[in-house]
Short mmCIF file of C-alpha atoms and ligand atoms in Angstrom, two decimals:
data_model
loop_
_atom_site.label_atom_id
_atom_site.label_comp_id
_atom_site.label_asym_id
_atom_site.label_seq_id
_atom_site.Cartn_x
_atom_site.Cartn_y
_atom_site.Cartn_z
CA MET A 1 -113.05 -22.91 -73.45
CA ASP A 2 -114.25 -24.04 -76.91
CA SER A 3 -117.97 -24.63 -77.39
CA LYS A 4 -119.20 -27.95 -78.81
CA THR A 5 -122.10 -29.02 -80.99
CA ALA A 6 -124.50 -31.85 -80.15
CA LYS A 7 -123.04 -33.95 -82.99
CA HIS A 8 -119.73 -33.96 -81.15
CA SER A 9 -121.13 -36.05 -78.28
CA TYR A 10 -123.27 -38.46 -80.35
CA THR A 11 -122.81 -41.99 -79.03
CA GLU A 12 -124.42 -45.26 -80.05
CA MET A 13 -124.20 -48.50 -78.09
CA ASN A 14 -125.50 -51.97 -78.98
CA GLU A 15 -126.09 -54.87 -76.58
CA LEU A 16 -127.49 -58.37 -77.20
CA VAL A 17 -130.04 -59.39 -74.51
CA LEU A 18 -128.75 -62.67 -73.05
CA PRO A 19 -130.46 -65.05 -70.54
CA ASN A 20 -128.62 -63.52 -67.59
CA ASP A 21 -130.09 -60.08 -68.45
CA THR A 22 -133.73 -61.20 -68.24
CA ASN A 23 -136.44 -61.84 -65.65
CA THR A 24 -138.57 -65.02 -65.47
CA PHE A 25 -140.82 -63.72 -68.30
CA GLY A 26 -137.82 -63.58 -70.66
CA ASN A 27 -137.90 -59.77 -70.65
CA LEU A 28 -134.86 -57.52 -70.19
CA MET A 29 -134.56 -56.41 -66.53
CA GLY A 30 -135.22 -52.67 -66.12
CA GLY A 31 -132.12 -52.25 -63.94
CA LYS A 32 -129.88 -53.77 -66.62
CA LEU A 33 -131.23 -51.33 -69.20
CA LEU A 34 -130.67 -48.38 -66.81
CA TYR A 35 -127.07 -49.60 -66.35
CA TRP A 36 -126.43 -49.71 -70.12
CA MET A 37 -128.06 -46.28 -70.47
CA ASP A 38 -125.80 -44.90 -67.73
CA ILE A 39 -122.70 -46.14 -69.60
CA CYS A 40 -123.85 -44.83 -72.99
CA SER A 41 -124.84 -41.39 -71.67
CA ALA A 42 -121.64 -41.09 -69.60
CA MET A 43 -119.61 -41.67 -72.78
CA ALA A 44 -121.59 -38.90 -74.55
CA ALA A 45 -121.03 -36.53 -71.60
CA GLN A 46 -117.30 -37.30 -71.53
CA LYS A 47 -117.00 -36.72 -75.28
CA HIS A 48 -118.53 -33.26 -74.76
CA CYS A 49 -116.28 -32.14 -71.93
CA ASN A 50 -113.17 -34.36 -72.40
CA ASN A 51 -113.28 -34.93 -68.68
CA VAL A 52 -114.41 -37.54 -66.17
CA VAL A 53 -118.03 -37.16 -65.11
CA VAL A 54 -120.34 -38.60 -62.45
CA THR A 55 -124.06 -39.27 -62.77
CA ALA A 56 -125.90 -36.59 -60.80
CA SER A 57 -129.46 -37.63 -61.64
CA VAL A 58 -131.66 -39.89 -63.73
CA ASP A 59 -135.02 -38.46 -64.80
CA ASN A 60 -138.20 -40.48 -64.86
CA VAL A 61 -137.81 -43.55 -67.13
CA SER A 62 -140.96 -45.36 -68.29
CA PHE A 63 -140.68 -48.79 -69.89
CA LYS A 64 -143.31 -48.67 -72.64
CA ARG A 65 -142.91 -52.21 -73.99
CA PRO A 66 -140.85 -55.23 -72.94
CA VAL A 67 -137.51 -55.92 -74.60
CA LYS A 68 -137.21 -59.66 -75.21
CA LEU A 69 -134.43 -62.21 -74.80
CA GLY A 70 -132.38 -62.26 -78.04
CA ASP A 71 -133.26 -58.67 -79.01
CA VAL A 72 -130.50 -56.19 -79.80
CA VAL A 73 -130.79 -53.04 -77.69
CA THR A 74 -129.54 -49.89 -79.40
CA ILE A 75 -129.05 -46.79 -77.26
CA THR A 76 -128.29 -43.41 -78.81
CA ALA A 77 -127.13 -40.52 -76.63
CA GLN A 78 -126.39 -36.84 -77.24
CA VAL A 79 -125.79 -33.81 -75.02
CA THR A 80 -128.73 -31.37 -75.19
CA ARG A 81 -127.32 -28.55 -73.08
CA ALA A 82 -124.35 -27.79 -70.85
CA PHE A 83 -124.73 -25.51 -67.82
CA ASN A 84 -121.82 -24.63 -65.49
CA SER A 85 -120.36 -27.94 -64.37
CA SER A 86 -123.33 -30.10 -65.34
CA LEU A 87 -124.70 -31.32 -68.65
CA GLU A 88 -127.92 -32.98 -69.74
CA VAL A 89 -127.84 -36.03 -72.02
CA ARG A 90 -130.89 -37.30 -73.93
CA MET A 91 -131.15 -40.93 -74.89
CA GLU A 92 -133.39 -43.00 -77.12
CA VAL A 93 -133.59 -46.76 -76.73
CA PHE A 94 -134.61 -49.16 -79.51
CA ALA A 95 -135.15 -52.94 -79.48
CA GLN A 96 -134.36 -54.88 -82.66
CA ASN A 97 -135.40 -58.41 -83.46
CA LEU A 98 -132.80 -59.23 -86.09
CA PRO A 99 -134.37 -62.48 -87.44
CA LYS A 100 -137.75 -60.70 -87.90
CA GLY A 101 -136.13 -57.47 -89.08
CA THR A 102 -138.16 -55.31 -86.65
CA ARG A 103 -136.99 -52.23 -84.73
CA GLU A 104 -139.18 -50.56 -82.10
CA LYS A 105 -138.56 -47.64 -79.80
CA SER A 106 -138.56 -48.81 -76.20
CA ASN A 107 -138.09 -45.57 -74.28
CA GLU A 108 -136.26 -42.28 -73.94
CA ALA A 109 -134.68 -40.57 -70.95
CA TYR A 110 -132.54 -37.72 -69.69
CA TYR A 111 -129.52 -38.24 -67.43
CA THR A 112 -127.51 -35.40 -65.87
CA PHE A 113 -123.74 -35.55 -65.35
CA VAL A 114 -121.29 -33.33 -63.48
CA ALA A 115 -117.65 -32.94 -64.55
CA LEU A 116 -115.20 -33.23 -61.68
CA ASP A 117 -111.63 -31.97 -61.32
CA GLU A 118 -108.74 -33.96 -59.83
CA ASN A 119 -109.96 -33.07 -56.31
CA GLY A 120 -113.46 -34.36 -57.01
CA LYS A 121 -114.92 -30.84 -57.20
CA PRO A 122 -117.36 -29.73 -59.93
CA LYS A 123 -115.49 -28.23 -62.90
CA ALA A 124 -116.70 -25.93 -65.73
CA VAL A 125 -117.76 -27.64 -68.97
CA PRO A 126 -117.81 -26.25 -72.55
CA MET A 127 -121.04 -24.63 -73.77
CA LEU A 128 -123.22 -26.48 -76.25
CA VAL A 129 -124.28 -24.70 -79.44
CA PRO A 130 -127.46 -26.27 -80.87
CA GLU A 131 -127.64 -26.40 -84.69
CA THR A 132 -130.82 -28.11 -85.91
CA GLU A 133 -134.41 -27.10 -85.06
CA ASN A 134 -134.77 -30.21 -82.87
CA GLU A 135 -131.51 -29.47 -81.03
CA LYS A 136 -132.67 -25.87 -80.45
CA ASN A 137 -135.98 -27.09 -78.97
CA LEU A 138 -134.20 -29.56 -76.69
CA TYR A 139 -131.70 -26.85 -75.68
CA THR A 140 -134.49 -24.43 -74.70
CA SER A 141 -136.61 -26.99 -72.85
CA ALA A 142 -133.52 -28.22 -70.94
CA LEU A 143 -133.90 -25.20 -68.64
CA GLN A 144 -137.35 -26.35 -67.51
CA ARG A 145 -136.17 -29.92 -66.98
CA ARG A 146 -133.16 -28.68 -65.00
CA GLU A 147 -135.35 -26.63 -62.67
CA LEU A 148 -137.78 -29.52 -62.21
CA ARG A 149 -135.05 -32.02 -61.29
CA LEU A 150 -133.38 -29.54 -58.92
CA ILE A 151 -136.74 -28.98 -57.19
CA LEU A 152 -137.31 -32.75 -56.92
CA SER A 153 -133.82 -33.27 -55.46
CA GLY A 154 -134.40 -30.48 -52.90
CA LYS A 155 -131.67 -28.25 -54.41
CA LEU A 156 -134.03 -25.50 -55.63
CA LYS A 157 -137.05 -23.93 -53.95
CA PRO A 158 -140.10 -23.97 -56.27
CA GLN A 159 -140.53 -20.19 -55.75
CA ASN A 160 -136.99 -19.69 -57.17
CA ALA A 161 -137.65 -21.70 -60.34
CA GLU A 162 -137.81 -18.72 -62.71
CA VAL A 163 -138.43 -20.57 -65.97
CA LEU A 164 -141.17 -22.77 -64.52
CA GLN A 165 -142.80 -19.76 -62.83
CA GLU A 166 -142.89 -17.98 -66.22
CA LEU A 167 -144.49 -21.04 -67.82
CA ILE A 168 -147.15 -21.27 -65.09
CA LYS A 169 -147.93 -17.54 -65.54
CA LEU A 170 -148.30 -18.06 -69.29
CA PHE A 171 -150.74 -20.99 -68.78
CA GLN A 172 -152.75 -18.97 -66.23
CA GLU A 173 -153.03 -16.04 -68.66
CA GLN A 174 -154.38 -18.40 -71.35
CA GLU A 175 -157.15 -19.79 -69.07
C1 COA B 1 -123.18 -34.65 -58.37
C2 COA B 1 -122.30 -33.97 -57.34
C3 COA B 1 -120.89 -33.83 -57.89
C4 COA B 1 -122.87 -32.56 -57.07
O1 COA B 1 -122.08 -32.02 -56.06
P1 COA B 1 -122.59 -30.78 -55.17
O2 COA B 1 -121.63 -30.56 -54.08
O3 COA B 1 -124.02 -30.97 -54.86
O4 COA B 1 -122.33 -29.64 -56.17
P2 COA B 1 -123.13 -28.31 -56.43
O5 COA B 1 -124.32 -28.08 -55.55
O6 COA B 1 -122.08 -27.26 -56.47
O7 COA B 1 -123.67 -28.57 -57.89
C5 COA B 1 -122.78 -28.82 -58.95
C6 COA B 1 -123.63 -29.08 -60.18
O8 COA B 1 -124.35 -30.29 -60.01
C7 COA B 1 -125.70 -30.06 -60.31
N1 COA B 1 -126.51 -30.97 -59.52
C8 COA B 1 -126.37 -31.23 -58.21
N2 COA B 1 -127.31 -32.12 -57.84
C9 COA B 1 -128.04 -32.42 -58.93
C10 COA B 1 -129.15 -33.26 -59.19
N3 COA B 1 -129.71 -34.01 -58.24
N4 COA B 1 -129.64 -33.31 -60.44
C11 COA B 1 -129.10 -32.57 -61.42
N5 COA B 1 -128.03 -31.75 -61.25
C12 COA B 1 -127.52 -31.69 -60.01
C13 COA B 1 -125.95 -28.62 -59.94
O9 COA B 1 -127.09 -28.10 -60.60
C14 COA B 1 -124.67 -27.98 -60.43
O10 COA B 1 -124.76 -27.79 -61.82
P3 COA B 1 -124.11 -26.48 -62.53
O11 COA B 1 -122.70 -26.37 -62.03
O12 COA B 1 -124.16 -26.79 -63.98
O13 COA B 1 -124.97 -25.31 -62.15
C15 COA B 1 -122.25 -34.76 -55.99
O14 COA B 1 -123.53 -34.76 -55.39
C16 COA B 1 -121.76 -36.18 -56.16
O15 COA B 1 -120.57 -36.43 -56.26
N6 COA B 1 -122.70 -37.14 -56.19
C17 COA B 1 -122.36 -38.55 -56.37
C18 COA B 1 -122.18 -38.86 -57.86
C19 COA B 1 -122.05 -40.35 -58.07
O16 COA B 1 -121.31 -41.01 -57.40
N7 COA B 1 -122.82 -40.85 -59.03
C20 COA B 1 -122.89 -42.26 -59.27
C21 COA B 1 -124.07 -42.81 -58.53
S1 COA B 1 -123.64 -44.08 -57.45
#
């Protein structure tokens, strides 16, 4: 199976925030943003593996500042690392006020997808080869995030989280 670079999965999506997308304060509803993020990151994951994928998990998403009615939401997504059948996608979200010409980062998040075969069973995905310094950092740290989310979902016992155990040991040695 051919390996892929992060560039290969790069996806950008734009949405205009309309009245039906907002709460009574005129701010974009968090759930609507999570929905757009799910679509954008799923497209990035599918570009990487040329296969259908399902969302396996959504990491903690904090909404740092409100996105207002009339803003343009831009979501960028890119695969950071592929494992066996799963892959991690990192997203950045920006809110643009076109009349004012402003663009502010709203939040960032990691979603995990699993490629499925025609019987709905997890299927192997191509490896990701990081190229830039930033991609290499994200690739390395993806192991820690994977262990953390598998612990939180009850799929991994904390004592079996090798990468996190190593990190804890390192911190303890520095104290
Ligand atoms: C995601 C799903 C395919 C995993 O199936 P499973 O039987 O638990 O499969 P496995 O335990 O063999 O794990 C398969 C992969 O999923 C990953 N995975 C499973 N649960 C995960 C979780 N909560 N977070 C991150 N990755 C997860 C595993 O780490 C494994 O990755 P790897 O192959 O790269 O090592 C299955 O739980 C599913 O179909 N969930 C519903 C998906 C869906 O409908 N999403 C839309 C939300 S409504």
